[in-house]
JSON list of C-alpha atoms and ligand atoms in Angstrom, two decimals:
[
{"chain": "K", "resi": 14, "resn": "MET", "atom": "CA", "xyz": [-2.72, 15.80, 8.20]},
{"chain": "K", "resi": 15, "resn": "GLN", "atom": "CA", "xyz": [-0.89, 14.28, 5.26]},
{"chain": "K", "resi": 16, "resn": "GLY", "atom": "CA", "xyz": [-3.81, 12.72, 3.45]},
{"chain": "K", "resi": 17, "resn": "VAL", "atom": "CA", "xyz": [-4.18, 11.11, 0.07]},
{"chain": "K", "resi": 18, "resn": "THR", "atom": "CA", "xyz": [-6.96, 10.33, -2.39]},
{"chain": "K", "resi": 19, "resn": "PHE", "atom": "CA", "xyz": [-6.74, 7.51, -4.91]},
{"chain": "K", "resi": 20, "resn": "ILE", "atom": "CA", "xyz": [-9.20, 7.98, -7.75]},
{"chain": "K", "resi": 21, "resn": "GLY", "atom": "CA", "xyz": [-10.20, 5.14, -10.04]},
{"chain": "K", "resi": 22, "resn": "ALA", "atom": "CA", "xyz": [-11.46, 6.62, -13.32]},
{"chain": "K", "resi": 23, "resn": "ASP", "atom": "CA", "xyz": [-11.25, 6.56, -17.13]},
{"chain": "K", "resi": 24, "resn": "THR", "atom": "CA", "xyz": [-8.12, 8.68, -17.14]},
{"chain": "K", "resi": 25, "resn": "GLY", "atom": "CA", "xyz": [-5.20, 9.22, -14.76]},
{"chain": "K", "resi": 26, "resn": "ARG", "atom": "CA", "xyz": [-1.42, 8.97, -14.48]},
{"chain": "K", "resi": 27, "resn": "TRP", "atom": "CA", "xyz": [-1.39, 5.21, -13.86]},
{"chain": "K", "resi": 28, "resn": "SER", "atom": "CA", "xyz": [-2.97, 2.76, -16.34]},
{"chain": "K", "resi": 29, "resn": "VAL", "atom": "CA", "xyz": [-4.62, -0.27, -14.82]},
{"chain": "K", "resi": 30, "resn": "GLN", "atom": "CA", "xyz": [-3.11, -3.59, -15.92]},
{"chain": "K", "resi": 31, "resn": "ARG", "atom": "CA", "xyz": [-5.39, -5.75, -13.77]},
{"chain": "K", "resi": 32, "resn": "ILE", "atom": "CA", "xyz": [-7.49, -5.75, -10.61]},
{"chain": "K", "resi": 33, "resn": "THR", "atom": "CA", "xyz": [-7.49, -8.95, -8.53]},
{"chain": "K", "resi": 34, "resn": "ALA", "atom": "CA", "xyz": [-9.59, -9.47, -5.41]},
{"chain": "K", "resi": 35, "resn": "TRP", "atom": "CA", "xyz": [-7.60, -11.97, -3.30]},
{"chain": "K", "resi": 36, "resn": "CYS", "atom": "CA", "xyz": [-10.26, -11.91, -0.62]},
{"chain": "K", "resi": 37, "resn": "GLY", "atom": "CA", "xyz": [-13.45, -9.96, -0.06]},
{"chain": "K", "resi": 38, "resn": "ALA", "atom": "CA", "xyz": [-15.27, -7.82, -2.62]},
{"chain": "K", "resi": 39, "resn": "THR", "atom": "CA", "xyz": [-13.38, -6.41, -5.56]},
{"chain": "K", "resi": 40, "resn": "LEU", "atom": "CA", "xyz": [-13.29, -2.76, -6.67]},
{"chain": "K", "resi": 41, "resn": "PRO", "atom": "CA", "xyz": [-15.20, -1.65, -9.77]},
{"chain": "K", "resi": 42, "resn": "VAL", "atom": "CA", "xyz": [-13.14, -1.96, -12.94]},
{"chain": "K", "resi": 43, "resn": "VAL", "atom": "CA", "xyz": [-11.49, 1.28, -14.07]},
{"chain": "K", "resi": 44, "resn": "SER", "atom": "CA", "xyz": [-8.92, 2.15, -16.74]},
{"chain": "K", "resi": 45, "resn": "ALA", "atom": "CA", "xyz": [-6.69, 4.40, -14.66]},
{"chain": "K", "resi": 46, "resn": "VAL", "atom": "CA", "xyz": [-5.75, 5.48, -11.15]},
{"chain": "K", "resi": 47, "resn": "GLU", "atom": "CA", "xyz": [-4.53, 8.85, -9.93]},
{"chain": "K", "resi": 48, "resn": "ARG", "atom": "CA", "xyz": [-2.76, 9.29, -6.57]},
{"chain": "K", "resi": 49, "resn": "ILE", "atom": "CA", "xyz": [-3.31, 12.78, -5.20]},
{"chain": "K", "resi": 50, "resn": "GLU", "atom": "CA", "xyz": [-1.36, 13.76, -2.10]},
{"chain": "K", "resi": 51, "resn": "GLY", "atom": "CA", "xyz": [-3.00, 16.40, 0.08]},
{"chain": "K", "resi": 52, "resn": "ALA", "atom": "CA", "xyz": [-1.50, 19.69, 1.16]},
{"chain": "K", "resi": 53, "resn": "GLY", "atom": "CA", "xyz": [-2.56, 22.90, 2.89]},
{"chain": "K", "resi": 54, "resn": "ASP", "atom": "CA", "xyz": [-6.30, 23.47, 2.99]},
{"chain": "K", "resi": 55, "resn": "GLN", "atom": "CA", "xyz": [-6.95, 20.33, 0.90]},
{"chain": "K", "resi": 56, "resn": "PRO", "atom": "CA", "xyz": [-5.65, 17.64, 3.24]},
{"chain": "K", "resi": 57, "resn": "PHE", "atom": "CA", "xyz": [-6.88, 14.82, 1.00]},
{"chain": "K", "resi": 58, "resn": "GLY", "atom": "CA", "xyz": [-5.74, 16.51, -2.18]},
{"chain": "K", "resi": 59, "resn": "LEU", "atom": "CA", "xyz": [-9.14, 16.35, -3.81]},
{"chain": "K", "resi": 60, "resn": "PRO", "atom": "CA", "xyz": [-9.16, 17.98, -7.23]},
{"chain": "K", "resi": 61, "resn": "ALA", "atom": "CA", "xyz": [-11.59, 20.84, -7.89]},
{"chain": "K", "resi": 62, "resn": "ALA", "atom": "CA", "xyz": [-13.25, 18.90, -10.71]},
{"chain": "K", "resi": 63, "resn": "PRO", "atom": "CA", "xyz": [-13.95, 15.17, -10.55]},
{"chain": "K", "resi": 64, "resn": "ALA", "atom": "CA", "xyz": [-11.90, 13.00, -12.91]},
{"chain": "K", "resi": 65, "resn": "THR", "atom": "CA", "xyz": [-13.68, 11.81, -16.06]},
{"chain": "K", "resi": 66, "resn": "GLY", "atom": "CA", "xyz": [-15.71, 8.67, -15.58]},
{"chain": "K", "resi": 67, "resn": "ARG", "atom": "CA", "xyz": [-14.74, 8.47, -11.93]},
{"chain": "K", "resi": 68, "resn": "ALA", "atom": "CA", "xyz": [-15.79, 5.15, -10.40]},
{"chain": "K", "resi": 69, "resn": "TRP", "atom": "CA", "xyz": [-14.26, 5.24, -6.94]},
{"chain": "K", "resi": 70, "resn": "ALA", "atom": "CA", "xyz": [-12.24, 7.36, -4.54]},
{"chain": "K", "resi": 71, "resn": "LEU", "atom": "CA", "xyz": [-10.31, 5.99, -1.56]},
{"chain": "K", "resi": 72, "resn": "HIS", "atom": "CA", "xyz": [-8.94, 8.24, 1.16]},
{"chain": "K", "resi": 73, "resn": "GLY", "atom": "CA", "xyz": [-6.15, 7.66, 3.65]},
{"chain": "K", "resi": 74, "resn": "PHE", "atom": "CA", "xyz": [-3.49, 9.47, 5.63]},
{"chain": "K", "resi": 75, "resn": "ARG", "atom": "CA", "xyz": [0.14, 8.98, 6.58]},
{"chain": "K", "resi": 76, "resn": "SER", "atom": "CA", "xyz": [0.69, 8.27, 10.24]},
{"chain": "K", "resi": 77, "resn": "ASN", "atom": "CA", "xyz": [3.23, 7.26, 12.85]},
{"chain": "K", "resi": 78, "resn": "GLU", "atom": "CA", "xyz": [4.45, 3.68, 12.95]},
{"chain": "K", "resi": 79, "resn": "ARG", "atom": "CA", "xyz": [2.70, 1.24, 15.30]},
{"chain": "K", "resi": 80, "resn": "TYR", "atom": "CA", "xyz": [4.86, -1.87, 15.34]},
{"chain": "K", "resi": 81, "resn": "THR", "atom": "CA", "xyz": [8.33, -0.96, 14.11]},
{"chain": "K", "resi": 82, "resn": "HIS", "atom": "CA", "xyz": [11.11, -1.26, 16.69]},
{"chain": "K", "resi": 83, "resn": "ALA", "atom": "CA", "xyz": [14.01, 1.22, 16.71]},
{"chain": "K", "resi": 84, "resn": "GLY", "atom": "CA", "xyz": [16.51, -1.21, 15.15]},
{"chain": "K", "resi": 85, "resn": "GLU", "atom": "CA", "xyz": [14.06, -2.11, 12.38]},
{"chain": "K", "resi": 86, "resn": "LYS", "atom": "CA", "xyz": [13.37, 1.56, 11.73]},
{"chain": "K", "resi": 87, "resn": "ARG", "atom": "CA", "xyz": [17.10, 2.23, 11.33]},
{"chain": "K", "resi": 88, "resn": "GLN", "atom": "CA", "xyz": [17.38, -0.58, 8.80]},
{"chain": "K", "resi": 89, "resn": "LEU", "atom": "CA", "xyz": [14.33, 0.65, 6.87]},
{"chain": "K", "resi": 90, "resn": "VAL", "atom": "CA", "xyz": [15.53, 4.25, 6.75]},
{"chain": "K", "resi": 91, "resn": "ALA", "atom": "CA", "xyz": [19.00, 3.15, 5.63]},
{"chain": "K", "resi": 92, "resn": "ALA", "atom": "CA", "xyz": [17.68, 0.93, 2.82]},
{"chain": "K", "resi": 93, "resn": "GLN", "atom": "CA", "xyz": [14.51, 2.52, 1.48]},
{"chain": "K", "resi": 94, "resn": "GLU", "atom": "CA", "xyz": [14.11, 4.88, -1.45]},
{"chain": "K", "resi": 95, "resn": "GLY", "atom": "CA", "xyz": [11.35, 7.41, -2.11]},
{"chain": "K", "resi": 96, "resn": "LEU", "atom": "CA", "xyz": [8.47, 7.41, -4.58]},
{"chain": "K", "resi": 97, "resn": "ASP", "atom": "CA", "xyz": [8.55, 8.96, -8.06]},
{"chain": "K", "resi": 98, "resn": "ARG", "atom": "CA", "xyz": [11.89, 7.47, -9.12]},
{"chain": "K", "resi": 99, "resn": "VAL", "atom": "CA", "xyz": [12.75, 7.62, -12.81]},
{"chain": "K", "resi": 100, "resn": "GLY", "atom": "CA", "xyz": [12.27, 4.13, -14.20]},
{"chain": "K", "resi": 101, "resn": "ALA", "atom": "CA", "xyz": [9.80, 3.05, -11.52]},
{"chain": "K", "resi": 102, "resn": "THR", "atom": "CA", "xyz": [7.03, 2.74, -14.08]},
{"chain": "K", "resi": 103, "resn": "CYS", "atom": "CA", "xyz": [5.18, -0.09, -12.33]},
{"chain": "K", "resi": 104, "resn": "ALA", "atom": "CA", "xyz": [3.02, 0.41, -9.27]},
{"chain": "K", "resi": 105, "resn": "ALA", "atom": "CA", "xyz": [0.52, -1.41, -7.11]},
{"chain": "K", "resi": 106, "resn": "LEU", "atom": "CA", "xyz": [-2.30, -0.04, -4.99]},
{"chain": "K", "resi": 107, "resn": "ILE", "atom": "CA", "xyz": [-3.35, -2.72, -2.51]},
{"chain": "K", "resi": 108, "resn": "PRO", "atom": "CA", "xyz": [-6.17, -1.65, -0.18]},
{"chain": "K", "resi": 109, "resn": "ILE", "atom": "CA", "xyz": [-6.51, -4.00, 2.80]},
{"chain": "K", "resi": 110, "resn": "ARG", "atom": "CA", "xyz": [-9.08, -4.53, 5.55]},
{"chain": "K", "resi": 111, "resn": "LYS", "atom": "CA", "xyz": [-8.39, -6.67, 8.60]},
{"chain": "K", "resi": 112, "resn": "SER", "atom": "CA", "xyz": [-11.02, -8.50, 10.65]},
{"chain": "K", "resi": 113, "resn": "ALA", "atom": "CA", "xyz": [-12.82, -7.30, 13.77]},
{"chain": "K", "resi": 114, "resn": "ALA", "atom": "CA", "xyz": [-10.97, -10.07, 15.64]},
{"chain": "K", "resi": 115, "resn": "TRP", "atom": "CA", "xyz": [-7.63, -8.48, 14.66]},
{"chain": "K", "resi": 116, "resn": "TRP", "atom": "CA", "xyz": [-8.71, -5.09, 15.99]},
{"chain": "K", "resi": 117, "resn": "ALA", "atom": "CA", "xyz": [-9.94, -6.71, 19.22]},
{"chain": "K", "resi": 118, "resn": "LEU", "atom": "CA", "xyz": [-6.37, -7.92, 19.95]},
{"chain": "K", "resi": 119, "resn": "ALA", "atom": "CA", "xyz": [-4.02, -5.96, 22.18]},
{"chain": "K", "resi": 120, "resn": "GLN", "atom": "CA", "xyz": [-1.12, -4.08, 20.56]},
{"chain": "K", "resi": 121, "resn": "ASP", "atom": "CA", "xyz": [1.48, -6.62, 21.78]},
{"chain": "K", "resi": 122, "resn": "GLU", "atom": "CA", "xyz": [-0.59, -9.53, 20.41]},
{"chain": "K", "resi": 123, "resn": "ARG", "atom": "CA", "xyz": [-0.78, -7.82, 17.00]},
{"chain": "K", "resi": 124, "resn": "ARG", "atom": "CA", "xyz": [2.98, -7.18, 16.95]},
{"chain": "K", "resi": 125, "resn": "GLU", "atom": "CA", "xyz": [3.54, -10.86, 17.83]},
{"chain": "K", "resi": 126, "resn": "ILE", "atom": "CA", "xyz": [1.54, -11.97, 14.76]},
{"chain": "K", "resi": 127, "resn": "PHE", "atom": "CA", "xyz": [2.86, -9.21, 12.48]},
{"chain": "K", "resi": 128, "resn": "GLU", "atom": "CA", "xyz": [6.57, -9.73, 13.12]},
{"chain": "K", "resi": 129, "resn": "ALA", "atom": "CA", "xyz": [7.43, -12.66, 15.43]},
{"chain": "K", "resi": 130, "resn": "GLN", "atom": "CA", "xyz": [5.14, -15.06, 13.51]},
{"chain": "K", "resi": 131, "resn": "SER", "atom": "CA", "xyz": [4.95, -13.48, 10.06]},
{"chain": "K", "resi": 132, "resn": "ARG", "atom": "CA", "xyz": [8.29, -11.60, 9.74]},
{"chain": "K", "resi": 133, "resn": "HIS", "atom": "CA", "xyz": [6.56, -8.85, 7.74]},
{"chain": "K", "resi": 134, "resn": "ILE", "atom": "CA", "xyz": [9.36, -6.32, 8.29]},
{"chain": "K", "resi": 135, "resn": "ALA", "atom": "CA", "xyz": [12.22, -8.83, 7.93]},
{"chain": "K", "resi": 136, "resn": "ILE", "atom": "CA", "xyz": [10.75, -10.12, 4.65]},
{"chain": "K", "resi": 137, "resn": "GLY", "atom": "CA", "xyz": [9.98, -6.60, 3.40]},
{"chain": "K", "resi": 138, "resn": "LEU", "atom": "CA", "xyz": [13.54, -5.44, 4.06]},
{"chain": "K", "resi": 139, "resn": "GLU", "atom": "CA", "xyz": [14.82, -8.02, 1.55]},
{"chain": "K", "resi": 140, "resn": "TYR", "atom": "CA", "xyz": [13.02, -6.08, -1.20]},
{"chain": "K", "resi": 141, "resn": "LEU", "atom": "CA", "xyz": [14.48, -2.65, -0.45]},
{"chain": "K", "resi": 142, "resn": "PRO", "atom": "CA", "xyz": [15.47, -0.42, -2.12]},
{"chain": "K", "resi": 143, "resn": "ALA", "atom": "CA", "xyz": [14.01, -1.92, -5.34]},
{"chain": "K", "resi": 144, "resn": "ILE", "atom": "CA", "xyz": [10.43, -1.58, -4.08]},
{"chain": "K", "resi": 145, "resn": "ALA", "atom": "CA", "xyz": [9.47, 1.90, -2.85]},
{"chain": "K", "resi": 146, "resn": "ARG", "atom": "CA", "xyz": [6.47, 1.90, -0.53]},
{"chain": "K", "resi": 147, "resn": "ARG", "atom": "CA", "xyz": [4.05, 4.11, 1.36]},
{"chain": "K", "resi": 148, "resn": "LEU", "atom": "CA", "xyz": [1.46, 3.05, 3.94]},
{"chain": "K", "resi": 149, "resn": "TYR", "atom": "CA", "xyz": [-1.72, 5.06, 4.47]},
{"chain": "K", "resi": 150, "resn": "HIS", "atom": "CA", "xyz": [-4.23, 4.45, 7.25]},
{"chain": "K", "resi": 151, "resn": "CYS", "atom": "CA", "xyz": [-7.99, 4.82, 6.75]},
{"chain": "K", "resi": 152, "resn": "ARG", "atom": "CA", "xyz": [-9.81, 2.71, 9.36]},
{"chain": "K", "resi": 153, "resn": "ASP", "atom": "CA", "xyz": [-10.53, 5.79, 11.49]},
{"chain": "K", "resi": 154, "resn": "LEU", "atom": "CA", "xyz": [-12.03, 7.61, 8.49]},
{"chain": "K", "resi": 155, "resn": "GLY", "atom": "CA", "xyz": [-14.87, 5.08, 8.22]},
{"chain": "K", "resi": 156, "resn": "GLU", "atom": "CA", "xyz": [-13.53, 3.99, 4.82]},
{"chain": "K", "resi": 157, "resn": "PRO", "atom": "CA", "xyz": [-14.21, 0.53, 3.32]},
{"chain": "K", "resi": 158, "resn": "PHE", "atom": "CA", "xyz": [-10.55, -0.46, 3.97]},
{"chain": "K", "resi": 159, "resn": "ASP", "atom": "CA", "xyz": [-8.20, -0.14, 6.98]},
{"chain": "K", "resi": 160, "resn": "PHE", "atom": "CA", "xyz": [-5.05, 0.53, 4.93]},
{"chain": "K", "resi": 161, "resn": "LEU", "atom": "CA", "xyz": [-4.08, 1.72, 1.47]},
{"chain": "K", "resi": 162, "resn": "THR", "atom": "CA", "xyz": [-0.67, 0.32, 0.57]},
{"chain": "K", "resi": 163, "resn": "TRP", "atom": "CA", "xyz": [1.25, 1.78, -2.39]},
{"chain": "K", "resi": 164, "resn": "PHE", "atom": "CA", "xyz": [4.35, 0.42, -4.14]},
{"chain": "K", "resi": 165, "resn": "GLU", "atom": "CA", "xyz": [6.51, 1.62, -7.06]},
{"chain": "K", "resi": 166, "resn": "PHE", "atom": "CA", "xyz": [9.18, -0.38, -8.89]},
{"chain": "K", "resi": 167, "resn": "ALA", "atom": "CA", "xyz": [10.88, -0.96, -12.23]},
{"chain": "K", "resi": 168, "resn": "PRO", "atom": "CA", "xyz": [9.22, -3.45, -14.65]},
{"chain": "K", "resi": 169, "resn": "THR", "atom": "CA", "xyz": [12.18, -5.83, -14.17]},
{"chain": "K", "resi": 170, "resn": "GLU", "atom": "CA", "xyz": [11.26, -6.08, -10.47]},
{"chain": "K", "resi": 171, "resn": "ALA", "atom": "CA", "xyz": [7.67, -7.22, -11.11]},
{"chain": "K", "resi": 172, "resn": "PRO", "atom": "CA", "xyz": [8.43, -10.97, -10.69]},
{"chain": "K", "resi": 173, "resn": "ARG", "atom": "CA", "xyz": [10.21, -10.32, -7.37]},
{"chain": "K", "resi": 174, "resn": "PHE", "atom": "CA", "xyz": [7.29, -8.16, -6.23]},
{"chain": "K", "resi": 175, "resn": "ASP", "atom": "CA", "xyz": [4.94, -11.06, -7.06]},
{"chain": "K", "resi": 176, "resn": "GLY", "atom": "CA", "xyz": [7.16, -13.27, -4.90]},
{"chain": "K", "resi": 177, "resn": "LEU", "atom": "CA", "xyz": [6.97, -10.80, -2.02]},
{"chain": "K", "resi": 178, "resn": "LEU", "atom": "CA", "xyz": [3.17, -10.76, -2.25]},
{"chain": "K", "resi": 179, "resn": "ALA", "atom": "CA", "xyz": [3.03, -14.56, -2.22]},
{"chain": "K", "resi": 180, "resn": "ARG", "atom": "CA", "xyz": [5.24, -14.72, 0.88]},
{"chain": "K", "resi": 181, "resn": "LEU", "atom": "CA", "xyz": [3.20, -12.16, 2.81]},
{"chain": "K", "resi": 182, "resn": "ARG", "atom": "CA", "xyz": [-0.15, -13.64, 1.76]},
{"chain": "K", "resi": 183, "resn": "SER", "atom": "CA", "xyz": [0.90, -17.08, 2.99]},
{"chain": "K", "resi": 184, "resn": "SER", "atom": "CA", "xyz": [2.02, -15.69, 6.38]},
{"chain": "K", "resi": 185, "resn": "PRO", "atom": "CA", "xyz": [-0.07, -15.95, 9.59]},
{"chain": "K", "resi": 186, "resn": "GLU", "atom": "CA", "xyz": [-0.82, -12.20, 9.38]},
{"chain": "K", "resi": 187, "resn": "TRP", "atom": "CA", "xyz": [-3.01, -12.74, 6.32]},
{"chain": "K", "resi": 188, "resn": "ALA", "atom": "CA", "xyz": [-5.38, -15.05, 8.26]},
{"chain": "K", "resi": 189, "resn": "TRP", "atom": "CA", "xyz": [-6.59, -11.77, 9.78]},
{"chain": "K", "resi": 190, "resn": "VAL", "atom": "CA", "xyz": [-7.11, -10.08, 6.40]},
{"chain": "K", "resi": 191, "resn": "GLU", "atom": "CA", "xyz": [-10.69, -10.11, 5.15]},
{"chain": "K", "resi": 192, "resn": "ARG", "atom": "CA", "xyz": [-10.38, -7.84, 2.11]},
{"chain": "K", "resi": 193, "resn": "ASP", "atom": "CA", "xyz": [-7.32, -7.62, -0.14]},
{"chain": "K", "resi": 194, "resn": "VAL", "atom": "CA", "xyz": [-7.68, -6.08, -3.59]},
{"chain": "K", "resi": 195, "resn": "GLU", "atom": "CA", "xyz": [-4.60, -5.75, -5.80]},
{"chain": "K", "resi": 196, "resn": "VAL", "atom": "CA", "xyz": [-4.64, -3.00, -8.42]},
{"chain": "K", "resi": 197, "resn": "ARG", "atom": "CA", "xyz": [-1.58, -3.36, -10.70]},
{"chain": "K", "resi": 198, "resn": "LEU", "atom": "CA", "xyz": [-0.55, -0.29, -12.63]},
{"chain": "K", "resi": 199, "resn": "SER", "atom": "CA", "xyz": [1.93, 1.02, -15.14]},
{"chain": "K", "resi": 200, "resn": "SER", "atom": "CA", "xyz": [2.80, 4.48, -16.34]},
{"chain": "K", "resi": 201, "resn": "ALA", "atom": "CA", "xyz": [4.38, 5.54, -19.59]},
{"chain": "K", "resi": 202, "resn": "ALA", "atom": "CA", "xyz": [8.04, 6.48, -19.18]},
{"chain": "K", "resi": 203, "resn": "VAL", "atom": "CA", "xyz": [8.49, 10.26, -18.96]},
{"chain": "K", "resi": 204, "resn": "ARG", "atom": "CA", "xyz": [9.39, 11.63, -22.39]},
{"chain": "K", "resi": 205, "resn": "SER", "atom": "CA", "xyz": [10.95, 14.95, -23.25]},
{"chain": "K", "resi": 206, "resn": "PRO", "atom": "CA", "xyz": [8.55, 17.67, -24.55]},
{"chain": "K", "resi": 207, "resn": "ALA", "atom": "CA", "xyz": [10.22, 17.39, -27.96]},
{"chain": "K", "resi": 208, "resn": "GLY", "atom": "CA", "xyz": [9.14, 13.79, -28.06]},
{"chain": "K", "resi": 209, "resn": "GLY", "atom": "CA", "xyz": [12.71, 12.56, -28.39]},
{"chain": "Z", "resi": 305, "resn": "HEM", "atom": "C1", "xyz": [8.31, -3.65, 0.14]},
{"chain": "Z", "resi": 305, "resn": "HEM", "atom": "C2", "xyz": [8.57, -4.25, 1.27]},
{"chain": "Z", "resi": 305, "resn": "HEM", "atom": "C3", "xyz": [7.78, -3.96, 2.52]},
{"chain": "Z", "resi": 305, "resn": "HEM", "atom": "C4", "xyz": [8.26, -3.41, 3.65]},
{"chain": "Z", "resi": 305, "resn": "HEM", "atom": "C5", "xyz": [9.72, -3.00, 3.90]},
{"chain": "Z", "resi": 305, "resn": "HEM", "atom": "C6", "xyz": [7.16, -3.27, 4.57]},
{"chain": "Z", "resi": 305, "resn": "HEM", "atom": "C7", "xyz": [7.27, -2.74, 5.82]},
{"chain": "Z", "resi": 305, "resn": "HEM", "atom": "C8", "xyz": [6.24, -2.51, 6.69]},
{"chain": "Z", "resi": 305, "resn": "HEM", "atom": "C9", "xyz": [6.36, -1.94, 8.01]},
{"chain": "Z", "resi": 305, "resn": "HEM", "atom": "C10", "xyz": [7.66, -1.50, 8.65]},
{"chain": "Z", "resi": 305, "resn": "HEM", "atom": "C11", "xyz": [5.12, -1.87, 8.52]},
{"chain": "Z", "resi": 305, "resn": "HEM", "atom": "C12", "xyz": [4.75, -1.44, 9.95]},
{"chain": "Z", "resi": 305, "resn": "HEM", "atom": "C13", "xyz": [4.41, 0.00, 10.08]},
{"chain": "Z", "resi": 305, "resn": "HEM", "atom": "C14", "xyz": [4.13, 0.28, 11.56]},
{"chain": "Z", "resi": 305, "resn": "HEM", "atom": "O1", "xyz": [5.03, 0.09, 12.40]},
{"chain": "Z", "resi": 305, "resn": "HEM", "atom": "O2", "xyz": [2.99, 0.68, 11.86]},
{"chain": "Z", "resi": 305, "resn": "HEM", "atom": "C15", "xyz": [4.20, -2.35, 7.54]},
{"chain": "Z", "resi": 305, "resn": "HEM", "atom": "C16", "xyz": [2.84, -2.40, 7.68]},
{"chain": "Z", "resi": 305, "resn": "HEM", "atom": "C17", "xyz": [1.97, -2.87, 6.73]},
{"chain": "Z", "resi": 305, "resn": "HEM", "atom": "N1", "xyz": [2.31, -3.39, 5.50]},
{"chain": "Z", "resi": 305, "resn": "HEM", "atom": "FE1", "xyz": [4.16, -3.68, 4.80]},
{"chain": "Z", "resi": 305, "resn": "HEM", "atom": "N2", "xyz": [6.03, -3.75, 4.00]},
{"chain": "Z", "resi": 305, "resn": "HEM", "atom": "C18", "xyz": [6.34, -4.18, 2.74]},
{"chain": "Z", "resi": 305, "resn": "HEM", "atom": "C19", "xyz": [5.49, -4.74, 1.83]},
{"chain": "Z", "resi": 305, "resn": "HEM", "atom": "C20", "xyz": [4.13, -4.87, 2.00]},
{"chain": "Z", "resi": 305, "resn": "HEM", "atom": "C21", "xyz": [3.22, -5.43, 1.02]},
{"chain": "Z", "resi": 305, "resn": "HEM", "atom": "C22", "xyz": [3.63, -5.98, -0.35]},
{"chain": "Z", "resi": 305, "resn": "HEM", "atom": "C23", "xyz": [1.96, -5.30, 1.53]},
{"chain": "Z", "resi": 305, "resn": "HEM", "atom": "C24", "xyz": [0.64, -5.70, 0.92]},
{"chain": "Z", "resi": 305, "resn": "HEM", "atom": "C25", "xyz": [0.43, -6.82, 0.29]},
{"chain": "Z", "resi": 305, "resn": "HEM", "atom": "C26", "xyz": [2.08, -4.69, 2.84]},
{"chain": "Z", "resi": 305, "resn": "HEM", "atom": "C27", "xyz": [1.03, -4.38, 3.65]},
{"chain": "Z", "resi": 305, "resn": "HEM", "atom": "C28", "xyz": [1.14, -3.76, 4.88]},
{"chain": "Z", "resi": 305, "resn": "HEM", "atom": "C29", "xyz": [0.01, -3.45, 5.73]},
{"chain": "Z", "resi": 305, "resn": "HEM", "atom": "C30", "xyz": [-1.46, -3.68, 5.41]},
{"chain": "Z", "resi": 305, "resn": "HEM", "atom": "C31", "xyz": [0.53, -2.88, 6.88]},
{"chain": "Z", "resi": 305, "resn": "HEM", "atom": "C32", "xyz": [-0.25, -2.39, 8.09]},
{"chain": "Z", "resi": 305, "resn": "HEM", "atom": "C33", "xyz": [-0.38, -3.54, 9.05]},
{"chain": "Z", "resi": 305, "resn": "HEM", "atom": "C34", "xyz": [-1.11, -3.18, 10.32]},
{"chain": "Z", "resi": 305, "resn": "HEM", "atom": "O3", "xyz": [-0.90, -2.07, 10.86]},
{"chain": "Z", "resi": 305, "resn": "HEM", "atom": "O4", "xyz": [-1.90, -4.04, 10.79]},
{"chain": "Z", "resi": 305, "resn": "HEM", "atom": "N3", "xyz": [3.40, -4.45, 3.09]},
{"chain": "Z", "resi": 305, "resn": "HEM", "atom": "N4", "xyz": [4.90, -2.76, 6.43]}
]
């Protein structure tokens, strides 16, 4: 399993700019977030020692796609870029939970809302490759959220990212969202060891 743990604490790679609860309960305020990808015998990448002043930990895992059609997948693969790009010093962790009514729908009904009505993939494609993204699932782990969504981009892209969020949040899909907490982050640009 390719798991992940996001730790909200006093210290970590990503400094918290702001935490906004768009619906549902917020997350406790922290100064920093660390994203720890799992590997080997630590599938959720948990560190041996807890981070200083740790306030919360959210777990998820990477999984197969549920809704993406073959043509959409080709477009995504052709356009998207990976995480950890130089210059992508802004990030957002947006944990999301959908309602029981959403999960009671059949797969084809969910796809209808997700893409035919809301155009989630078509809209998202407009923002590639500037926004790098990764989707983690966590509903089956009994976590407080169903998904942990992660995005990385350059500071100059922040206004466009805000526009993307506004478009998705005003789409029919978001009527099925009951918790949406936006954690906006920035990291210092990587400097050479000599400090130059
Ligand atoms: C950067 C552009 C984006 C692209 C290209 C994109 C693309 C996608 C795709 C292809 C899926 C479907 C995965 C599957 O087939 O299972 C997906 C799911 C999802 N995306 Fe996005 N997305 C983008 C931005 C966002 C943003 C900004 C958010 C949060 C505000 C978001 C939240 C989600 C969630 C929660 C799911 C899971 C939906 C579900 O399974 O019910 N996405 N996205």
